[in-house]
Amino acid sequence: MEKLLIMGINTRGLVNSSLTLPYKTYSASYYCTFDFKLPYKEKHILKQKEGTSCGFIEKNYNPGKLLELSKDFIEEVDGIVLSSGISCNDFKGIFKKHKRKIIGNQKTEHVEDKYKFYKK
């Protein structure tokens, strides 16, 4: 069975889909919602608390923190699927060698900023 790591701001949708496939699913996400189905292993930066704000994502989110969070998982997985909030370009330093594990499009900078993309 292959091991798949899903990374992003909110991995819930991709994790739910991957749980129907023959993968051991790992997740590293910025936050975790109440309806998150737990994969094989998971880590997240924020936990949703009823009636409490977690702050502004623009001020608090950093893809580097997500990579640090996934440090334990990234070594043991066979593939990585990136969701919103992280791209191949974020895999620098000690994480650069793991770029080869990324499944999907690797050059997405030109479509990541929706405003600039639609304007173009």
PDB file of C-alpha atoms in Angstrom:
ATOM      1  CA  MET A   1       0.000   0.000   0.000  1.00  0.00           C
ATOM      2  CA  GLU A   2       1.357   3.390  -0.990  1.00  0.00           C
ATOM      3  CA  LYS A   3       1.651   6.193   1.525  1.00  0.00           C
ATOM      4  CA  LEU A   4       0.244   9.543   0.414  1.00  0.00           C
ATOM      5  CA  LEU A   5       0.773  12.916   2.123  1.00  0.00           C
ATOM      6  CA  ILE A   6      -1.758  15.675   1.470  1.00  0.00           C
ATOM      7  CA  MET A   7      -0.605  19.187   2.368  1.00  0.00           C
ATOM      8  CA  GLY A   8      -2.408  22.527   2.372  1.00  0.00           C
ATOM      9  CA  ILE A   9      -4.442  25.068   4.260  1.00  0.00           C
ATOM     10  CA  ASN A  10      -7.474  22.755   4.428  1.00  0.00           C
ATOM     11  CA  THR A  11      -6.933  19.150   3.340  1.00  0.00           C
ATOM     12  CA  ARG A  12     -10.371  17.818   4.328  1.00  0.00           C
ATOM     13  CA  GLY A  13     -11.762  17.319   0.807  1.00  0.00           C
ATOM     14  CA  LEU A  14      -8.664  15.630  -0.563  1.00  0.00           C
ATOM     15  CA  VAL A  15      -8.280  13.468   2.543  1.00  0.00           C
ATOM     16  CA  ASN A  16     -11.897  12.314   2.298  1.00  0.00           C
ATOM     17  CA  SER A  17     -11.341  11.346  -1.346  1.00  0.00           C
ATOM     18  CA  SER A  18      -8.061   9.578  -0.657  1.00  0.00           C
ATOM     19  CA  LEU A  19      -9.663   7.493   2.100  1.00  0.00           C
ATOM     20  CA  THR A  20     -11.700   5.736  -0.616  1.00  0.00           C
ATOM     21  CA  LEU A  21      -8.477   4.694  -2.395  1.00  0.00           C
ATOM     22  CA  PRO A  22      -5.943   2.053  -1.395  1.00  0.00           C
ATOM     23  CA  TYR A  23      -3.521   4.542   0.208  1.00  0.00           C
ATOM     24  CA  LYS A  24      -2.300   5.092   3.730  1.00  0.00           C
ATOM     25  CA  THR A  25      -3.217   8.766   3.908  1.00  0.00           C
ATOM     26  CA  TYR A  26      -1.247  11.349   5.867  1.00  0.00           C
ATOM     27  CA  SER A  27      -2.316  14.979   6.248  1.00  0.00           C
ATOM     28  CA  ALA A  28      -0.487  18.190   7.156  1.00  0.00           C
ATOM     29  CA  SER A  29      -2.841  21.152   7.182  1.00  0.00           C
ATOM     30  CA  TYR A  30      -3.161  24.644   8.595  1.00  0.00           C
ATOM     31  CA  TYR A  31      -6.471  23.926  10.261  1.00  0.00           C
ATOM     32  CA  CYS A  32      -8.760  21.017  10.980  1.00  0.00           C
ATOM     33  CA  THR A  33     -12.546  21.306  10.836  1.00  0.00           C
ATOM     34  CA  PHE A  34     -15.008  19.414  13.036  1.00  0.00           C
ATOM     35  CA  ASP A  35     -16.056  17.135  10.157  1.00  0.00           C
ATOM     36  CA  PHE A  36     -12.495  16.075   9.278  1.00  0.00           C
ATOM     37  CA  LYS A  37     -12.287  12.291   8.883  1.00  0.00           C
ATOM     38  CA  LEU A  38      -9.059  11.205  10.475  1.00  0.00           C
ATOM     39  CA  PRO A  39      -6.554   9.671   8.077  1.00  0.00           C
ATOM     40  CA  TYR A  40      -3.796   7.232   9.037  1.00  0.00           C
ATOM     41  CA  LYS A  41      -1.729  10.090  10.514  1.00  0.00           C
ATOM     42  CA  GLU A  42      -2.374  13.820  10.658  1.00  0.00           C
ATOM     43  CA  LYS A  43      -1.011  17.060  12.022  1.00  0.00           C
ATOM     44  CA  HIS A  44      -2.435  20.546  11.832  1.00  0.00           C
ATOM     45  CA  ILE A  45      -1.423  23.945  13.087  1.00  0.00           C
ATOM     46  CA  LEU A  46      -4.823  25.197  14.301  1.00  0.00           C
ATOM     47  CA  LYS A  47      -7.805  23.410  15.803  1.00  0.00           C
ATOM     48  CA  GLN A  48     -11.266  24.826  15.273  1.00  0.00           C
ATOM     49  CA  LYS A  49     -12.886  25.854  18.551  1.00  0.00           C
ATOM     50  CA  GLU A  50     -16.551  26.680  18.778  1.00  0.00           C
ATOM     51  CA  GLY A  51     -17.211  30.417  18.968  1.00  0.00           C
ATOM     52  CA  THR A  52     -13.520  31.356  18.919  1.00  0.00           C
ATOM     53  CA  SER A  53     -11.593  32.997  16.118  1.00  0.00           C
ATOM     54  CA  CYS A  54      -8.215  31.589  15.109  1.00  0.00           C
ATOM     55  CA  GLY A  55      -7.144  34.980  13.788  1.00  0.00           C
ATOM     56  CA  PHE A  56      -6.452  36.201  10.284  1.00  0.00           C
ATOM     57  CA  ILE A  57      -4.928  33.677   7.925  1.00  0.00           C
ATOM     58  CA  GLU A  58      -3.143  36.436   5.982  1.00  0.00           C
ATOM     59  CA  LYS A  59      -1.176  37.302   9.112  1.00  0.00           C
ATOM     60  CA  ASN A  60      -0.610  33.826  10.513  1.00  0.00           C
ATOM     61  CA  TYR A  61      -0.204  31.385   7.626  1.00  0.00           C
ATOM     62  CA  ASN A  62       3.206  30.423   6.287  1.00  0.00           C
ATOM     63  CA  PRO A  63       3.907  27.435   3.990  1.00  0.00           C
ATOM     64  CA  GLY A  64       7.258  26.969   5.743  1.00  0.00           C
ATOM     65  CA  LYS A  65       5.399  26.153   8.967  1.00  0.00           C
ATOM     66  CA  LEU A  66       3.408  23.533   7.083  1.00  0.00           C
ATOM     67  CA  LEU A  67       6.606  21.934   5.790  1.00  0.00           C
ATOM     68  CA  GLU A  68       8.085  21.900   9.294  1.00  0.00           C
ATOM     69  CA  LEU A  69       4.882  20.305  10.567  1.00  0.00           C
ATOM     70  CA  SER A  70       5.150  17.549   7.978  1.00  0.00           C
ATOM     71  CA  LYS A  71       8.829  16.827   8.633  1.00  0.00           C
ATOM     72  CA  ASP A  72       8.109  13.431  10.247  1.00  0.00           C
ATOM     73  CA  PHE A  73       5.723  12.324   7.490  1.00  0.00           C
ATOM     74  CA  ILE A  74       7.582  13.576   4.445  1.00  0.00           C
ATOM     75  CA  GLU A  75      10.400  11.051   4.824  1.00  0.00           C
ATOM     76  CA  GLU A  76       8.136   8.001   4.937  1.00  0.00           C
ATOM     77  CA  VAL A  77       5.559   8.792   2.240  1.00  0.00           C
ATOM     78  CA  ASP A  78       5.702   7.718  -1.406  1.00  0.00           C
ATOM     79  CA  GLY A  79       3.766  10.650  -2.864  1.00  0.00           C
ATOM     80  CA  ILE A  80       2.717  14.197  -1.970  1.00  0.00           C
ATOM     81  CA  VAL A  81      -0.425  16.007  -3.146  1.00  0.00           C
ATOM     82  CA  LEU A  82      -0.456  19.771  -2.653  1.00  0.00           C
ATOM     83  CA  SER A  83      -3.618  21.702  -1.942  1.00  0.00           C
ATOM     84  CA  SER A  84      -4.116  25.462  -1.643  1.00  0.00           C
ATOM     85  CA  GLY A  85      -1.532  27.467   0.243  1.00  0.00           C
ATOM     86  CA  ILE A  86       1.585  25.522  -0.696  1.00  0.00           C
ATOM     87  CA  SER A  87       3.433  24.996  -3.958  1.00  0.00           C
ATOM     88  CA  CYS A  88       6.526  23.245  -5.283  1.00  0.00           C
ATOM     89  CA  ASN A  89       8.420  26.517  -4.912  1.00  0.00           C
ATOM     90  CA  ASP A  90       8.024  26.262  -1.131  1.00  0.00           C
ATOM     91  CA  PHE A  91      10.099  23.072  -1.029  1.00  0.00           C
ATOM     92  CA  LYS A  92      13.482  24.644  -0.227  1.00  0.00           C
ATOM     93  CA  GLY A  93      16.440  23.737   1.934  1.00  0.00           C
ATOM     94  CA  ILE A  94      16.088  20.328   3.555  1.00  0.00           C
ATOM     95  CA  PHE A  95      12.715  19.846   1.817  1.00  0.00           C
ATOM     96  CA  LYS A  96      14.019  20.381  -1.739  1.00  0.00           C
ATOM     97  CA  LYS A  97      14.855  16.689  -2.205  1.00  0.00           C
ATOM     98  CA  HIS A  98      11.186  15.781  -1.662  1.00  0.00           C
ATOM     99  CA  LYS A  99       9.965  17.759  -4.708  1.00  0.00           C
ATOM    100  CA  ARG A 100      10.272  14.561  -6.753  1.00  0.00           C
ATOM    101  CA  LYS A 101       7.482  13.013  -4.664  1.00  0.00           C
ATOM    102  CA  ILE A 102       4.942  15.688  -5.635  1.00  0.00           C
ATOM    103  CA  ILE A 103       2.090  14.328  -7.732  1.00  0.00           C
ATOM    104  CA  GLY A 104       0.424  16.770 -10.121  1.00  0.00           C
ATOM    105  CA  ASN A 105       1.347  20.044 -11.762  1.00  0.00           C
ATOM    106  CA  GLN A 106       4.557  21.562 -10.514  1.00  0.00           C
ATOM    107  CA  LYS A 107       4.477  24.938 -12.287  1.00  0.00           C
ATOM    108  CA  THR A 108       1.371  26.658 -10.909  1.00  0.00           C
ATOM    109  CA  GLU A 109       2.617  30.122  -9.931  1.00  0.00           C
ATOM    110  CA  HIS A 110       0.838  31.741 -12.889  1.00  0.00           C
ATOM    111  CA  VAL A 111      -2.606  30.560 -11.685  1.00  0.00           C
ATOM    112  CA  GLU A 112      -2.212  30.737  -7.900  1.00  0.00           C
ATOM    113  CA  ASP A 113      -3.240  34.394  -7.624  1.00  0.00           C
ATOM    114  CA  LYS A 114      -6.835  34.174  -8.889  1.00  0.00           C
ATOM    115  CA  TYR A 115      -7.161  37.928  -9.374  1.00  0.00           C
ATOM    116  CA  LYS A 116      -4.074  38.122 -11.610  1.00  0.00           C
ATOM    117  CA  PHE A 117      -5.094  34.932 -13.435  1.00  0.00           C
ATOM    118  CA  TYR A 118      -8.622  36.155 -14.267  1.00  0.00           C
ATOM    119  CA  LYS A 119      -7.305  39.571 -15.229  1.00  0.00           C
ATOM    120  CA  LYS A 120      -4.862  37.973 -17.672  1.00  0.00           C
TER     121      LYS A 120
END
